[in-house]
Amino acid sequence: GMNWVKYSGNPVIRARNPESATYGVGNEEVFWYNGKVIMVHEETTGLAGNLPQEQLIRTSTDGITFSAPVKMPLSGITTGASGGNAFAIDSRAGYVYGSFNSPATLPGARAEPGFSIYRMPTEQFVAGAGTWQKVAWIDSSITGKTGNFGSGFGKDGSGSISNWLPSVTVYYSYGDATNPGDWDLAWSSFAAPS
């Protein structure tokens, strides 16, 4: 078995402006690329109810000491990026895949109506430059439900989806967007573009 020991220097990532960070840093995703740990995380600042959010990228060679953040590029994303996004790497073809929630649109909705899957060349992503290419969309036309959210990719321990290609699998919650008691788990697969 494996024994974990909590690192005494936590947290290894802190909000850049902690005095104004009502949420701070969260929703981390990590993957291994070119001998480095790549971390994507959200950082929110501001007063409760008014939380500007950024997706930031950091790199590390040891998983403890991380680089200064680079803003994740948003060019090409047409469905919004409302938070809780998921990321994975296709280390064979050299792409990062991202799942981005669409903003909630139904009155009283407690969940997003759907999410889009995009990809970007890994080198551009890590540099904080590049344009996302939309490759799939999950919404009520696929599930029959008004809420489709909380996605995550099927990936291995290094954050890679390469072992399952040419299929990309995403897991998510779905149900009536206004009724959490109706929510369930689902998965969908699609062919990665060549």
PDB file of N, CA, C and O in Angstrom, residues 143-188:
ATOM      1  N   THR A 143     -28.959  14.451 -23.256  1.00  0.00           N
ATOM      2  CA  THR A 143     -29.382  13.790 -22.018  1.00  0.00           C
ATOM      3  C   THR A 143     -30.883  13.860 -21.755  1.00  0.00           C
ATOM      4  O   THR A 143     -31.398  13.098 -20.946  1.00  0.00           O
ATOM      5  N   GLY A 144     -31.585  14.806 -22.382  1.00  0.00           N
ATOM      6  CA  GLY A 144     -33.000  14.991 -22.099  1.00  0.00           C
ATOM      7  C   GLY A 144     -33.251  15.733 -20.791  1.00  0.00           C
ATOM      8  O   GLY A 144     -34.388  15.851 -20.348  1.00  0.00           O
ATOM      9  N   LYS A 145     -32.193  16.250 -20.159  1.00  0.00           N
ATOM     10  CA  LYS A 145     -32.319  16.950 -18.881  1.00  0.00           C
ATOM     11  C   LYS A 145     -31.863  18.394 -19.020  1.00  0.00           C
ATOM     12  O   LYS A 145     -30.997  18.710 -19.825  1.00  0.00           O
ATOM     13  N   THR A 146     -32.403  19.294 -18.176  1.00  0.00           N
ATOM     14  CA  THR A 146     -32.081  20.718 -18.275  1.00  0.00           C
ATOM     15  C   THR A 146     -30.803  21.103 -17.554  1.00  0.00           C
ATOM     16  O   THR A 146     -30.296  22.198 -17.747  1.00  0.00           O
ATOM     17  N   GLY A 147     -30.271  20.227 -16.720  1.00  0.00           N
ATOM     18  CA  GLY A 147     -29.018  20.495 -16.023  1.00  0.00           C
ATOM     19  C   GLY A 147     -27.976  19.451 -16.391  1.00  0.00           C
ATOM     20  O   GLY A 147     -28.207  18.250 -16.250  1.00  0.00           O
ATOM     21  N   ASN A 148     -26.829  19.889 -16.905  1.00  0.00           N
ATOM     22  CA  ASN A 148     -25.726  19.012 -17.310  1.00  0.00           C
ATOM     23  C   ASN A 148     -24.448  19.740 -16.925  1.00  0.00           C
ATOM     24  O   ASN A 148     -24.081  20.723 -17.541  1.00  0.00           O
ATOM     25  N   PHE A 149     -23.741  19.253 -15.895  1.00  0.00           N
ATOM     26  CA  PHE A 149     -22.707  20.077 -15.262  1.00  0.00           C
ATOM     27  C   PHE A 149     -21.752  19.207 -14.463  1.00  0.00           C
ATOM     28  O   PHE A 149     -21.934  18.004 -14.327  1.00  0.00           O
ATOM     29  N   GLY A 150     -20.740  19.846 -13.883  1.00  0.00           N
ATOM     30  CA  GLY A 150     -19.821  19.158 -12.980  1.00  0.00           C
ATOM     31  C   GLY A 150     -19.006  18.086 -13.664  1.00  0.00           C
ATOM     32  O   GLY A 150     -18.841  16.995 -13.142  1.00  0.00           O
ATOM     33  N   SER A 151     -18.453  18.386 -14.819  1.00  0.00           N
ATOM     34  CA  SER A 151     -17.786  17.366 -15.628  1.00  0.00           C
ATOM     35  C   SER A 151     -16.361  17.076 -15.174  1.00  0.00           C
ATOM     36  O   SER A 151     -15.721  17.884 -14.513  1.00  0.00           O
ATOM     37  N   GLY A 152     -15.892  15.908 -15.553  1.00  0.00           N
ATOM     38  CA  GLY A 152     -14.517  15.493 -15.333  1.00  0.00           C
ATOM     39  C   GLY A 152     -14.155  14.441 -16.365  1.00  0.00           C
ATOM     40  O   GLY A 152     -15.015  13.668 -16.797  1.00  0.00           O
ATOM     41  N   PHE A 153     -12.914  14.427 -16.792  1.00  0.00           N
ATOM     42  CA  PHE A 153     -12.467  13.492 -17.825  1.00  0.00           C
ATOM     43  C   PHE A 153     -12.040  12.159 -17.225  1.00  0.00           C
ATOM     44  O   PHE A 153     -11.503  12.110 -16.117  1.00  0.00           O
ATOM     45  N   GLY A 154     -12.256  11.083 -17.986  1.00  0.00           N
ATOM     46  CA  GLY A 154     -11.656   9.797 -17.656  1.00  0.00           C
ATOM     47  C   GLY A 154     -10.178   9.889 -18.014  1.00  0.00           C
ATOM     48  O   GLY A 154      -9.844  10.140 -19.167  1.00  0.00           O
ATOM     49  N   LYS A 155      -9.291   9.734 -17.024  1.00  0.00           N
ATOM     50  CA  LYS A 155      -7.860   9.901 -17.281  1.00  0.00           C
ATOM     51  C   LYS A 155      -7.068   9.033 -16.327  1.00  0.00           C
ATOM     52  O   LYS A 155      -7.591   8.554 -15.316  1.00  0.00           O
ATOM     53  N   ASP A 156      -5.802   8.843 -16.631  1.00  0.00           N
ATOM     54  CA  ASP A 156      -4.943   8.030 -15.777  1.00  0.00           C
ATOM     55  C   ASP A 156      -4.327   8.891 -14.671  1.00  0.00           C
ATOM     56  O   ASP A 156      -4.629  10.078 -14.547  1.00  0.00           O
ATOM     57  N   GLY A 157      -3.458   8.286 -13.862  1.00  0.00           N
ATOM     58  CA  GLY A 157      -2.869   8.969 -12.725  1.00  0.00           C
ATOM     59  C   GLY A 157      -1.993  10.155 -13.065  1.00  0.00           C
ATOM     60  O   GLY A 157      -1.697  10.987 -12.212  1.00  0.00           O
ATOM     61  N   SER A 158      -1.576  10.276 -14.336  1.00  0.00           N
ATOM     62  CA  SER A 158      -0.764  11.427 -14.732  1.00  0.00           C
ATOM     63  C   SER A 158      -1.615  12.520 -15.377  1.00  0.00           C
ATOM     64  O   SER A 158      -1.090  13.503 -15.879  1.00  0.00           O
ATOM     65  N   GLY A 159      -2.953  12.324 -15.368  1.00  0.00           N
ATOM     66  CA  GLY A 159      -3.846  13.322 -15.949  1.00  0.00           C
ATOM     67  C   GLY A 159      -4.025  13.177 -17.444  1.00  0.00           C
ATOM     68  O   GLY A 159      -4.580  14.055 -18.097  1.00  0.00           O
ATOM     69  N   SER A 160      -3.589  12.032 -18.005  1.00  0.00           N
ATOM     70  CA  SER A 160      -3.630  11.836 -19.456  1.00  0.00           C
ATOM     71  C   SER A 160      -4.836  11.002 -19.884  1.00  0.00           C
ATOM     72  O   SER A 160      -5.196  10.028 -19.223  1.00  0.00           O
ATOM     73  N   ILE A 161      -5.422  11.390 -21.012  1.00  0.00           N
ATOM     74  CA  ILE A 161      -6.510  10.617 -21.611  1.00  0.00           C
ATOM     75  C   ILE A 161      -5.998   9.716 -22.722  1.00  0.00           C
ATOM     76  O   ILE A 161      -6.771   8.995 -23.340  1.00  0.00           O
ATOM     77  N   SER A 162      -4.706   9.713 -22.972  1.00  0.00           N
ATOM     78  CA  SER A 162      -4.132   9.021 -24.129  1.00  0.00           C
ATOM     79  C   SER A 162      -4.441   7.533 -24.170  1.00  0.00           C
ATOM     80  O   SER A 162      -4.608   6.961 -25.247  1.00  0.00           O
ATOM     81  N   ASN A 163      -4.518   6.864 -23.020  1.00  0.00           N
ATOM     82  CA  ASN A 163      -4.749   5.420 -23.015  1.00  0.00           C
ATOM     83  C   ASN A 163      -6.117   5.024 -23.532  1.00  0.00           C
ATOM     84  O   ASN A 163      -6.330   3.873 -23.890  1.00  0.00           O
ATOM     85  N   TRP A 164      -7.062   5.938 -23.564  1.00  0.00           N
ATOM     86  CA  TRP A 164      -8.418   5.629 -24.000  1.00  0.00           C
ATOM     87  C   TRP A 164      -8.718   6.141 -25.407  1.00  0.00           C
ATOM     88  O   TRP A 164      -9.811   5.930 -25.909  1.00  0.00           O
ATOM     89  N   LEU A 165      -7.774   6.813 -26.019  1.00  0.00           N
ATOM     90  CA  LEU A 165      -8.020   7.345 -27.364  1.00  0.00           C
ATOM     91  C   LEU A 165      -8.169   6.200 -28.354  1.00  0.00           C
ATOM     92  O   LEU A 165      -7.582   5.144 -28.163  1.00  0.00           O
ATOM     93  N   PRO A 166      -8.961   6.345 -29.410  1.00  0.00           N
ATOM     94  CA  PRO A 166      -9.472   7.620 -29.932  1.00  0.00           C
ATOM     95  C   PRO A 166     -10.716   8.147 -29.239  1.00  0.00           C
ATOM     96  O   PRO A 166     -11.248   9.166 -29.641  1.00  0.00           O
ATOM     97  N   SER A 167     -11.228   7.460 -28.203  1.00  0.00           N
ATOM     98  CA  SER A 167     -12.398   7.978 -27.499  1.00  0.00           C
ATOM     99  C   SER A 167     -11.975   8.876 -26.340  1.00  0.00           C
ATOM    100  O   SER A 167     -11.033   8.563 -25.628  1.00  0.00           O
ATOM    101  N   VAL A 168     -12.703   9.967 -26.174  1.00  0.00           N
ATOM    102  CA  VAL A 168     -12.547  10.840 -25.015  1.00  0.00           C
ATOM    103  C   VAL A 168     -13.826  10.659 -24.199  1.00  0.00           C
ATOM    104  O   VAL A 168     -14.931  10.782 -24.736  1.00  0.00           O
ATOM    105  N   THR A 169     -13.672  10.342 -22.923  1.00  0.00           N
ATOM    106  CA  THR A 169     -14.829  10.116 -22.062  1.00  0.00           C
ATOM    107  C   THR A 169     -14.897  11.213 -21.014  1.00  0.00           C
ATOM    108  O   THR A 169     -13.891  11.580 -20.413  1.00  0.00           O
ATOM    109  N   VAL A 170     -16.108  11.730 -20.820  1.00  0.00           N
ATOM    110  CA  VAL A 170     -16.337  12.759 -19.813  1.00  0.00           C
ATOM    111  C   VAL A 170     -17.489  12.283 -18.919  1.00  0.00           C
ATOM    112  O   VAL A 170     -18.478  11.729 -19.397  1.00  0.00           O
ATOM    113  N   TYR A 171     -17.295  12.445 -17.621  1.00  0.00           N
ATOM    114  CA  TYR A 171     -18.301  12.088 -16.619  1.00  0.00           C
ATOM    115  C   TYR A 171     -18.903  13.377 -16.088  1.00  0.00           C
ATOM    116  O   TYR A 171     -18.213  14.379 -15.952  1.00  0.00           O
ATOM    117  N   TYR A 172     -20.201  13.356 -15.751  1.00  0.00           N
ATOM    118  CA  TYR A 172     -20.858  14.592 -15.329  1.00  0.00           C
ATOM    119  C   TYR A 172     -22.145  14.291 -14.572  1.00  0.00           C
ATOM    120  O   TYR A 172     -22.626  13.158 -14.550  1.00  0.00           O
ATOM    121  N   SER A 173     -22.706  15.330 -13.974  1.00  0.00           N
ATOM    122  CA  SER A 173     -24.012  15.258 -13.314  1.00  0.00           C
ATOM    123  C   SER A 173     -25.057  15.755 -14.294  1.00  0.00           C
ATOM    124  O   SER A 173     -24.785  16.637 -15.109  1.00  0.00           O
ATOM    125  N   TYR A 174     -26.251  15.205 -14.166  1.00  0.00           N
ATOM    126  CA  TYR A 174     -27.342  15.683 -15.012  1.00  0.00           C
ATOM    127  C   TYR A 174     -28.665  15.502 -14.281  1.00  0.00           C
ATOM    128  O   TYR A 174     -28.776  14.707 -13.352  1.00  0.00           O
ATOM    129  N   GLY A 175     -29.658  16.266 -14.685  1.00  0.00           N
ATOM    130  CA  GLY A 175     -30.986  16.193 -14.083  1.00  0.00           C
ATOM    131  C   GLY A 175     -31.738  17.486 -14.304  1.00  0.00           C
ATOM    132  O   GLY A 175     -31.353  18.318 -15.129  1.00  0.00           O
ATOM    133  N   ASP A 176     -32.825  17.667 -13.551  1.00  0.00           N
ATOM    134  CA  ASP A 176     -33.615  18.896 -13.613  1.00  0.00           C
ATOM    135  C   ASP A 176     -32.787  20.003 -12.961  1.00  0.00           C
ATOM    136  O   ASP A 176     -32.427  19.909 -11.787  1.00  0.00           O
ATOM    137  N   ALA A 177     -32.481  21.045 -13.714  1.00  0.00           N
ATOM    138  CA  ALA A 177     -31.584  22.116 -13.231  1.00  0.00           C
ATOM    139  C   ALA A 177     -32.109  22.811 -11.990  1.00  0.00           C
ATOM    140  O   ALA A 177     -31.343  23.415 -11.248  1.00  0.00           O
ATOM    141  N   THR A 178     -33.429  22.732 -11.722  1.00  0.00           N
ATOM    142  CA  THR A 178     -33.996  23.414 -10.561  1.00  0.00           C
ATOM    143  C   THR A 178     -34.239  22.469  -9.388  1.00  0.00           C
ATOM    144  O   THR A 178     -34.675  22.899  -8.331  1.00  0.00           O
ATOM    145  N   ASN A 179     -33.954  21.168  -9.538  1.00  0.00           N
ATOM    146  CA  ASN A 179     -34.271  20.183  -8.510  1.00  0.00           C
ATOM    147  C   ASN A 179     -33.091  19.262  -8.236  1.00  0.00           C
ATOM    148  O   ASN A 179     -32.946  18.230  -8.887  1.00  0.00           O
ATOM    149  N   PRO A 180     -32.229  19.600  -7.265  1.00  0.00           N
ATOM    150  CA  PRO A 180     -31.072  18.755  -6.969  1.00  0.00           C
ATOM    151  C   PRO A 180     -31.431  17.313  -6.611  1.00  0.00           C
ATOM    152  O   PRO A 180     -30.644  16.404  -6.807  1.00  0.00           O
ATOM    153  N   GLY A 181     -32.649  17.084  -6.113  1.00  0.00           N
ATOM    154  CA  GLY A 181     -33.079  15.723  -5.784  1.00  0.00           C
ATOM    155  C   GLY A 181     -33.186  14.825  -7.002  1.00  0.00           C
ATOM    156  O   GLY A 181     -33.242  13.594  -6.883  1.00  0.00           O
ATOM    157  N   ASP A 182     -33.200  15.416  -8.189  1.00  0.00           N
ATOM    158  CA  ASP A 182     -33.326  14.671  -9.443  1.00  0.00           C
ATOM    159  C   ASP A 182     -31.970  14.390 -10.093  1.00  0.00           C
ATOM    160  O   ASP A 182     -31.882  13.693 -11.084  1.00  0.00           O
ATOM    161  N   TRP A 183     -30.897  14.918  -9.534  1.00  0.00           N
ATOM    162  CA  TRP A 183     -29.593  14.821 -10.186  1.00  0.00           C
ATOM    163  C   TRP A 183     -29.033  13.407 -10.110  1.00  0.00           C
ATOM    164  O   TRP A 183     -29.222  12.688  -9.139  1.00  0.00           O
ATOM    165  N   ASP A 184     -28.331  13.011 -11.155  1.00  0.00           N
ATOM    166  CA  ASP A 184     -27.722  11.691 -11.246  1.00  0.00           C
ATOM    167  C   ASP A 184     -26.372  11.828 -11.950  1.00  0.00           C
ATOM    168  O   ASP A 184     -26.013  12.911 -12.397  1.00  0.00           O
ATOM    169  N   LEU A 185     -25.647  10.735 -12.074  1.00  0.00           N
ATOM    170  CA  LEU A 185     -24.350  10.735 -12.759  1.00  0.00           C
ATOM    171  C   LEU A 185     -24.478  10.083 -14.126  1.00  0.00           C
ATOM    172  O   LEU A 185     -25.264   9.157 -14.310  1.00  0.00           O
ATOM    173  N   ALA A 186     -23.688  10.577 -15.081  1.00  0.00           N
ATOM    174  CA  ALA A 186     -23.724  10.042 -16.433  1.00  0.00           C
ATOM    175  C   ALA A 186     -22.328  10.137 -17.040  1.00  0.00           C
ATOM    176  O   ALA A 186     -21.428  10.742 -16.459  1.00  0.00           O
ATOM    177  N   TRP A 187     -22.156   9.542 -18.197  1.00  0.00           N
ATOM    178  CA  TRP A 187     -20.913   9.678 -18.944  1.00  0.00           C
ATOM    179  C   TRP A 187     -21.238   9.647 -20.422  1.00  0.00           C
ATOM    180  O   TRP A 187     -22.248   9.090 -20.851  1.00  0.00           O
ATOM    181  N   SER A 188     -20.393  10.306 -21.182  1.00  0.00           N
ATOM    182  CA  SER A 188     -20.511  10.326 -22.648  1.00  0.00           C
ATOM    183  C   SER A 188     -19.109  10.208 -23.218  1.00  0.00           C
ATOM    184  O   SER A 188     -18.143  10.687 -22.630  1.00  0.00           O
TER     185      SER A 188
END
